[in-house]
Amino acid sequence: MLATTLFLSMLMLLLMGVPIAFAVAGAALLAMVLLLPSMPLVLVPMSMFNGMDSFPMMAIPFFVLAGELMNRGGISMQLVRFSQSLVGHVRGGLGHTNVVANAIMSSISGSALANIAAVGRVMIPAMREEGYDRSFAASITIGASLLGPIIPPSITMVIFAVTANQSVGALFLAGILPGVIICTGMMGLVYVRSRRRRYGTITPFSLRRVGREFRRSFLALLMPVIILGGIFGGIMTPTEAAAVAAFYALVVSMLIYRSISLADIWQVALSTTKTTSFIMLVIGAARVFSDVMLSEGVPGQIAGAMLSLSENPVILLLLINLLLLIVGFVMDTTAAIIILVPVLMPVAIQLGIDPVSFGVLMSINLVIGMATPPVGVALFLGSEVSGLRVEQLAGPVALVILVHIATLLLVSFVPAVSLWLPEIFGY
């Protein structure tokens, strides 16, 4: 009864257009009033605060700030030029450049939306001018931007690590190889489509050009080295690495590239505050929802019900993936992680799934929802940047999502894909 009330009321509020944080918290509050009158309402603000009061969570505003500084500082253009020098000579060169630039930006921002805003505004017009179909250019941008929550430093992985009490470093490492597979798959898709439609011109490869663009973008490329090297070298915690990344981005943008003025800092701070506030509000609301479920043992009941459906682990794993995909269609990634980890982690453990591998599996499932209606924030931002209606992007984006689904199945049934690097580094 409690689980039904919680999830149905949350779904109804979402369908009414209520913001995700208020829908989640409102559903929990309604369940407390109607079904748990003995539970004091003062637990709501306490639970929200406890959800946000975590040292690893401090990495989120720092990573958001670093991404904002890099985007506004025009550093994304340097990365695009370097990417083009590497892969611009292959058929569909600008499409490959789009994918590679998004991958590099992902290793800096940890956010899909930051990637679309930075790379999409540069690459979609450039691809259009060279004869690429605009919907194809936009769909490649949207699909490649989803690397942000998968490869380090992923904000999504930080949230999962805190919720599931896992190592942030292990999850960062676990996302690298799946991210490379997605990147490779998308470049293969670009190549096949470009050969069929004769997209783009082929320019000779120049090692001298690669060296020149590398020198120009060296300071931007150094940021992921600082972040990941500091974490995996045992020099910094992920939170400390995020703070160093934000400071480094500020110094590079203001003093070296001189692309940000003091007047721009206010806009950067404002945008960072808005994004961080939204994430933290969702985290706090989802923690209330999760605590209400835990107080009545709902996760154990749901886990038992799922395990009773079948004894076949393959079928159960497919059911978990299907559930996560559906949830990703209608719920924000942050809220979904905090609410569903207590529910699905017991099932995953009984199936013998490593918690770190499950974190990657869950992240890929949920980020696919960012590119699908009705809550597809990456899809809507891609529509805005490209100037196309959402329905015009539906078909091309669906084709790109197949690459992510293929990678998801690989991660699900071949755990070594996500666990190989963590095991090498001793996590």
Coordinates of C-alpha atoms in Angstrom, one line a residue:
M1 CA 0.0 0.0 0.0
L2 CA 2.8 2.4 0.9
A3 CA 4.8 1.7 -2.2
T4 CA 1.8 2.1 -4.4
T5 CA 0.9 5.4 -2.8
L6 CA 4.4 6.7 -3.1
F7 CA 5.0 5.9 -6.7
L8 CA 1.5 6.7 -8.0
S9 CA 1.3 10.0 -6.3
M10 CA 4.8 10.9 -7.6
L11 CA 3.8 9.9 -11.1
M12 CA 0.6 11.9 -11.0
L13 CA 2.5 15.0 -9.8
L14 CA 5.1 14.6 -12.6
L15 CA 2.3 14.3 -15.2
M16 CA 0.8 17.5 -13.8
G17 CA 4.0 19.3 -14.6
V18 CA 5.2 19.7 -11.0
P19 CA 9.0 20.1 -10.8
I20 CA 10.8 16.8 -10.1
A21 CA 12.1 17.8 -6.6
F22 CA 8.6 18.9 -5.4
A23 CA 6.9 15.9 -7.0
V24 CA 9.2 13.5 -5.1
A25 CA 9.1 15.3 -1.8
G26 CA 5.3 15.9 -2.2
A27 CA 4.7 12.1 -2.7
A28 CA 6.7 11.3 0.4
L29 CA 4.9 13.9 2.5
L30 CA 1.5 12.6 1.3
A31 CA 2.4 9.1 2.2
M32 CA 3.5 10.2 5.7
V33 CA 0.3 12.1 6.3
L34 CA -2.1 9.4 5.1
L35 CA -0.3 6.2 6.0
L36 CA 2.4 7.0 8.6
P37 CA 0.7 9.4 11.0
S38 CA 3.1 8.4 13.8
M39 CA 6.1 9.6 11.8
P40 CA 6.8 13.3 12.8
L41 CA 6.9 15.7 9.9
V42 CA 10.0 17.3 11.4
L43 CA 11.9 14.3 9.8
V44 CA 11.3 15.8 6.4
P45 CA 13.8 18.8 6.7
M46 CA 16.1 16.6 8.7
S47 CA 16.1 13.9 6.0
M48 CA 16.7 16.5 3.3
F49 CA 19.6 18.0 5.1
N50 CA 21.2 14.6 5.8
G51 CA 20.9 13.7 2.1
M52 CA 22.9 16.8 1.1
D53 CA 25.3 16.8 4.1
S54 CA 28.0 14.6 2.6
F55 CA 31.7 15.4 1.9
P56 CA 31.8 13.6 -1.4
M57 CA 28.7 15.6 -2.5
M58 CA 30.9 18.8 -2.3
A59 CA 32.5 17.6 -5.6
I60 CA 29.3 18.4 -7.5
P61 CA 29.4 22.2 -7.3
F62 CA 33.1 22.3 -8.0
F63 CA 32.8 20.1 -11.1
V64 CA 29.8 22.2 -12.2
L65 CA 31.9 25.4 -11.7
A66 CA 34.9 23.9 -13.6
G67 CA 32.6 23.0 -16.5
E68 CA 31.0 26.5 -16.6
L69 CA 34.4 28.2 -16.6
M70 CA 35.7 26.0 -19.4
N71 CA 32.5 26.6 -21.5
R72 CA 32.3 30.3 -21.0
G73 CA 36.1 30.6 -21.5
G74 CA 35.8 29.4 -25.1
I75 CA 38.1 26.5 -24.3
S76 CA 35.7 24.1 -26.0
M77 CA 36.7 25.7 -29.3
Q78 CA 40.3 24.8 -28.6
L79 CA 39.3 21.2 -28.0
V80 CA 37.2 21.1 -31.1
R81 CA 40.1 22.2 -33.2
F82 CA 42.4 19.6 -31.7
S83 CA 39.8 16.9 -32.2
Q84 CA 39.4 17.9 -35.8
S85 CA 43.2 17.6 -36.4
L86 CA 43.0 14.0 -35.1
V87 CA 40.0 12.7 -37.0
G88 CA 39.1 15.3 -39.6
H89 CA 40.8 13.3 -42.4
V90 CA 38.4 10.3 -42.0
R91 CA 35.2 10.2 -44.0
G92 CA 32.6 12.1 -41.9
G93 CA 35.4 14.1 -40.3
L94 CA 33.3 16.7 -38.7
G95 CA 31.0 14.0 -37.2
H96 CA 34.0 12.2 -35.8
T97 CA 35.2 15.6 -34.5
N98 CA 31.9 16.1 -32.8
V99 CA 32.1 12.8 -31.0
V100 CA 35.8 13.2 -29.9
A101 CA 35.2 16.8 -28.7
N102 CA 32.3 15.6 -26.6
A103 CA 34.3 12.8 -25.1
I104 CA 37.1 15.2 -24.2
M105 CA 34.6 17.8 -22.8
S106 CA 33.0 15.0 -20.8
S107 CA 36.3 14.3 -19.1
I108 CA 36.2 17.9 -17.9
S109 CA 32.5 18.8 -17.2
G110 CA 30.9 15.5 -16.2
S111 CA 27.6 16.8 -17.6
A112 CA 25.7 16.0 -20.8
L113 CA 24.0 19.4 -20.9
A114 CA 27.3 21.2 -20.6
N115 CA 28.6 19.2 -23.6
I116 CA 25.6 20.2 -25.7
A117 CA 25.9 23.8 -24.8
A118 CA 29.6 24.0 -25.5
V119 CA 30.2 21.6 -28.4
G120 CA 26.8 21.7 -30.0
R121 CA 26.8 25.4 -30.6
V122 CA 30.1 25.0 -32.5
M123 CA 29.7 21.7 -34.3
I124 CA 26.0 21.7 -35.4
P125 CA 26.4 24.9 -37.5
A126 CA 29.8 23.7 -38.8
M127 CA 28.4 20.3 -39.9
R128 CA 25.4 22.0 -41.5
E129 CA 27.7 24.2 -43.6
E130 CA 29.6 21.2 -44.8
G131 CA 26.5 19.5 -46.1
Y132 CA 25.5 17.3 -43.2
D133 CA 21.8 16.9 -42.5
R134 CA 21.0 19.1 -39.5
S135 CA 19.0 16.4 -37.7
F136 CA 21.9 14.0 -38.1
A137 CA 24.3 16.6 -36.7
A138 CA 22.1 17.3 -33.7
S139 CA 21.5 13.6 -33.0
I140 CA 25.2 12.9 -33.0
T141 CA 25.7 15.9 -30.6
I142 CA 23.0 14.6 -28.3
G143 CA 24.2 11.0 -28.3
A144 CA 27.9 11.9 -27.7
S145 CA 26.9 14.4 -25.0
L146 CA 25.6 11.4 -22.9
L147 CA 29.2 10.4 -22.4
G148 CA 29.3 13.2 -19.7
P149 CA 27.5 11.2 -17.0
I150 CA 29.4 8.0 -17.9
I151 CA 33.1 8.8 -18.1
P152 CA 34.9 10.5 -15.3
P153 CA 34.5 13.0 -13.6
S154 CA 30.8 12.0 -13.8
I155 CA 28.5 13.8 -11.4
T156 CA 26.1 10.9 -11.8
M157 CA 28.8 8.5 -10.6
V158 CA 29.5 10.7 -7.6
I159 CA 25.8 10.6 -6.6
F160 CA 25.6 6.8 -7.0
A161 CA 28.8 6.3 -5.0
V162 CA 27.5 8.3 -2.1
T163 CA 24.0 6.6 -2.2
A164 CA 25.4 3.1 -2.5
N165 CA 28.4 3.7 -0.2
Q166 CA 30.9 2.8 -3.0
S167 CA 34.2 4.2 -4.0
V168 CA 34.0 7.3 -6.3
G169 CA 37.4 6.4 -7.8
A170 CA 36.3 2.8 -8.6
L171 CA 33.1 4.1 -10.3
F172 CA 35.2 6.7 -12.3
L173 CA 37.4 3.9 -13.5
A174 CA 34.5 1.6 -14.3
G175 CA 33.0 4.2 -16.6
I176 CA 36.0 4.7 -18.8
L177 CA 35.9 1.5 -21.0
P178 CA 32.1 1.6 -21.6
G179 CA 32.6 5.3 -22.5
V180 CA 35.3 4.3 -25.0
I181 CA 33.0 1.6 -26.5
I182 CA 30.1 4.1 -26.9
C183 CA 32.5 6.7 -28.5
T184 CA 33.8 4.0 -30.9
G185 CA 30.3 2.9 -31.8
M186 CA 29.2 6.4 -32.5
M187 CA 32.2 7.0 -34.7
G188 CA 31.3 3.8 -36.6
L189 CA 27.8 5.1 -37.1
V190 CA 29.1 8.4 -38.4
Y191 CA 31.4 6.7 -40.8
V192 CA 28.7 4.4 -42.3
R193 CA 26.2 7.2 -42.6
S194 CA 28.8 9.6 -44.1
R195 CA 29.9 7.0 -46.7
R196 CA 26.3 6.3 -47.8
R197 CA 25.4 10.0 -48.1
R198 CA 28.8 11.3 -49.0
Y199 CA 28.9 13.7 -46.1
G200 CA 31.9 16.0 -45.6
T201 CA 35.1 16.5 -47.4
I202 CA 38.3 14.5 -46.8
T203 CA 41.3 16.6 -45.8
P204 CA 44.8 15.1 -45.7
F205 CA 46.1 14.2 -42.3
S206 CA 48.9 16.5 -41.0
L207 CA 51.1 15.5 -38.1
R208 CA 52.3 19.1 -38.0
R209 CA 48.7 20.3 -37.6
V210 CA 48.1 17.9 -34.8
G211 CA 51.2 19.1 -33.0
R212 CA 50.2 22.8 -33.5
E213 CA 46.6 22.2 -32.2
F214 CA 47.9 20.1 -29.3
R215 CA 50.2 22.9 -28.2
R216 CA 47.3 25.4 -28.4
S217 CA 44.9 23.1 -26.4
F218 CA 47.5 21.6 -24.1
L219 CA 46.3 23.5 -21.0
A220 CA 42.7 22.4 -21.6
L221 CA 43.8 18.8 -22.2
L222 CA 45.8 18.9 -18.9
M223 CA 42.6 19.3 -16.8
P224 CA 41.4 15.7 -17.0
V225 CA 45.0 14.6 -16.4
I226 CA 45.1 16.7 -13.2
I227 CA 41.7 15.4 -12.0
L228 CA 42.1 11.7 -12.8
G229 CA 45.9 11.6 -12.0
G230 CA 45.3 13.3 -8.7
I231 CA 42.5 10.8 -7.7
F232 CA 44.1 7.6 -8.9
G233 CA 47.5 8.6 -7.8
G234 CA 46.3 8.9 -4.2
I235 CA 47.2 12.6 -4.1
M236 CA 43.6 14.0 -3.8
T237 CA 40.2 12.8 -3.0
P238 CA 37.5 13.3 -5.7
T239 CA 36.2 16.4 -3.8
E240 CA 39.7 17.9 -3.6
A241 CA 40.3 17.1 -7.2
A242 CA 37.1 18.9 -8.2
A243 CA 38.1 22.0 -6.2
V244 CA 41.6 22.0 -7.9
A245 CA 39.9 21.6 -11.3
A246 CA 37.7 24.6 -10.7
F247 CA 40.7 26.7 -9.6
Y248 CA 42.7 25.5 -12.6
A249 CA 39.9 26.4 -15.0
L250 CA 39.6 29.9 -13.5
V251 CA 43.4 30.5 -13.8
V252 CA 43.6 29.2 -17.4
S253 CA 40.5 31.1 -18.6
M254 CA 41.3 34.4 -16.9
L255 CA 45.1 34.7 -16.9
I256 CA 46.3 32.6 -19.8
Y257 CA 43.6 32.5 -22.5
R258 CA 42.1 35.8 -21.2
S259 CA 38.7 34.7 -22.4
I260 CA 36.8 35.5 -19.2
S261 CA 36.6 38.9 -17.6
L262 CA 35.7 39.8 -14.0
A263 CA 32.3 40.7 -15.3
D264 CA 31.8 37.2 -16.6
I265 CA 32.6 35.6 -13.2
W266 CA 29.2 36.8 -11.9
Q267 CA 27.4 35.0 -14.7
V268 CA 29.5 31.9 -14.2
A269 CA 28.8 32.0 -10.4
L270 CA 25.0 32.5 -11.0
S271 CA 24.8 29.6 -13.5
T272 CA 26.8 27.3 -11.2
T273 CA 24.5 28.2 -8.2
K274 CA 21.4 27.5 -10.2
T275 CA 22.6 24.2 -11.5
T276 CA 24.0 23.1 -8.1
S277 CA 20.8 24.2 -6.2
F278 CA 18.6 22.2 -8.6
I279 CA 20.8 19.1 -8.1
M280 CA 20.9 19.4 -4.3
L281 CA 17.2 20.1 -4.0
V282 CA 16.5 16.9 -6.0
I283 CA 19.0 15.0 -3.8
G284 CA 17.3 16.2 -0.6
A285 CA 13.8 15.4 -1.9
A286 CA 14.8 12.0 -3.1
R287 CA 16.4 11.3 0.3
V288 CA 13.0 11.9 2.0
F289 CA 11.3 9.6 -0.4
S290 CA 14.0 6.9 0.1
D291 CA 13.8 7.2 3.9
V292 CA 10.0 6.8 3.9
M293 CA 10.5 3.6 1.9
L294 CA 13.2 2.3 4.1
S295 CA 11.2 2.9 7.3
E296 CA 8.6 0.4 6.2
G297 CA 10.9 -2.1 4.5
V298 CA 9.6 -1.3 1.0
P299 CA 12.9 -2.0 -0.8
G300 CA 13.0 -5.5 0.6
Q301 CA 9.4 -6.2 -0.4
I302 CA 10.0 -5.0 -4.0
A303 CA 13.3 -7.0 -4.2
G304 CA 11.5 -10.1 -3.0
A305 CA 8.7 -9.6 -5.5
M306 CA 11.2 -9.2 -8.4
L307 CA 13.1 -12.3 -7.4
S308 CA 9.9 -14.3 -7.3
L309 CA 9.2 -13.5 -10.9
S310 CA 11.8 -15.8 -12.2
E311 CA 14.8 -17.9 -11.1
N312 CA 16.6 -17.2 -14.4
P313 CA 19.3 -14.4 -13.7
V314 CA 19.4 -13.4 -17.3
I315 CA 15.6 -12.7 -17.3
L316 CA 15.9 -10.8 -14.0
L317 CA 18.8 -8.7 -15.3
L318 CA 16.8 -7.8 -18.4
L319 CA 13.8 -6.9 -16.2
I320 CA 16.1 -4.6 -14.1
N321 CA 17.4 -2.9 -17.3
L322 CA 13.8 -2.5 -18.6
L323 CA 12.7 -1.0 -15.4
L324 CA 15.6 1.5 -15.3
L325 CA 15.0 2.5 -18.9
I326 CA 11.3 3.2 -18.2
V327 CA 12.2 5.2 -15.0
G328 CA 14.8 7.1 -17.0
F329 CA 12.1 8.2 -19.5
V330 CA 10.0 9.9 -16.7
M331 CA 12.4 10.8 -13.9
D332 CA 15.5 12.9 -13.4
T333 CA 18.7 10.8 -13.1
T334 CA 19.6 12.1 -9.7
A335 CA 16.3 11.4 -8.1
A336 CA 16.1 8.0 -9.8
I337 CA 19.5 6.9 -8.4
I338 CA 18.7 7.9 -4.8
I339 CA 15.2 6.3 -4.8
L340 CA 16.1 3.1 -6.7
V341 CA 19.5 2.1 -5.3
P342 CA 18.0 0.9 -2.0
V343 CA 15.4 -1.0 -4.0
L344 CA 17.5 -2.6 -6.7
M345 CA 20.9 -3.1 -5.0
P346 CA 19.7 -6.1 -2.9
V347 CA 18.4 -7.7 -6.1
A348 CA 21.7 -7.0 -7.9
I349 CA 23.7 -8.5 -5.0
Q350 CA 21.6 -11.7 -5.0
L351 CA 22.2 -12.0 -8.8
G352 CA 25.9 -11.7 -8.1
I353 CA 26.3 -8.3 -9.8
D354 CA 29.2 -6.3 -8.4
P355 CA 28.0 -3.0 -7.0
V356 CA 30.5 -1.0 -9.1
S357 CA 29.4 -2.7 -12.3
F358 CA 25.8 -2.1 -11.3
G359 CA 26.5 1.6 -10.9
V360 CA 27.7 1.8 -14.5
L361 CA 24.8 -0.3 -15.7
M362 CA 22.4 2.0 -13.8
S363 CA 24.0 5.2 -15.1
I364 CA 23.9 4.1 -18.8
N365 CA 20.2 3.1 -18.4
L366 CA 19.2 6.4 -16.8
V367 CA 21.2 8.7 -19.1
I368 CA 19.4 7.2 -22.1
G369 CA 16.3 8.8 -20.7
M370 CA 18.0 12.2 -21.0
A371 CA 17.6 11.8 -24.8
T372 CA 14.0 10.6 -24.8
P373 CA 10.7 12.3 -24.1
P374 CA 9.0 13.3 -21.9
V375 CA 11.8 14.3 -19.5
G376 CA 14.6 14.2 -22.0
V377 CA 16.5 17.3 -21.0
A378 CA 19.4 16.6 -23.4
L379 CA 16.9 16.1 -26.3
F380 CA 15.2 19.4 -25.5
L381 CA 18.5 21.3 -25.2
G382 CA 19.7 19.7 -28.5
S383 CA 16.4 20.8 -30.1
E384 CA 17.0 24.4 -28.9
V385 CA 20.6 24.5 -30.0
S386 CA 19.9 23.0 -33.5
G387 CA 16.7 24.9 -34.1
L388 CA 14.8 21.7 -34.9
R389 CA 11.5 20.5 -33.3
V390 CA 11.7 17.5 -31.0
E391 CA 9.7 15.3 -33.4
Q392 CA 12.2 16.0 -36.1
L393 CA 15.0 14.6 -33.9
A394 CA 13.1 11.6 -32.7
G395 CA 14.2 9.2 -35.5
P396 CA 17.9 10.2 -35.8
V397 CA 18.3 10.2 -32.0
A398 CA 16.6 6.7 -31.7
L399 CA 19.3 5.4 -34.1
V400 CA 22.1 6.9 -31.9
I401 CA 20.6 5.5 -28.7
L402 CA 21.0 2.0 -30.2
V403 CA 24.7 2.4 -29.7
H404 CA 24.1 3.1 -26.0
I405 CA 21.7 0.1 -25.6
A406 CA 24.2 -2.2 -27.3
T407 CA 26.9 -1.0 -24.8
L408 CA 24.4 -1.4 -21.9
L409 CA 23.8 -5.1 -22.8
L410 CA 27.6 -5.6 -23.1
V411 CA 28.1 -4.1 -19.6
S412 CA 25.2 -6.1 -18.2
F413 CA 26.4 -9.6 -19.4
V414 CA 30.1 -9.0 -19.6
P415 CA 31.0 -7.4 -16.2
A416 CA 34.7 -7.3 -17.0
V417 CA 33.9 -4.4 -19.4
S418 CA 33.3 -2.2 -16.4
L419 CA 35.4 -4.0 -13.7
W420 CA 38.7 -4.4 -15.6
L421 CA 40.2 -1.0 -14.9
P422 CA 39.1 -0.9 -11.2
E423 CA 40.7 -4.3 -10.6
I424 CA 43.9 -3.2 -12.3
F425 CA 44.1 -0.2 -9.9
G426 CA 43.3 -2.3 -6.9
Y427 CA 39.7 -1.1 -6.1

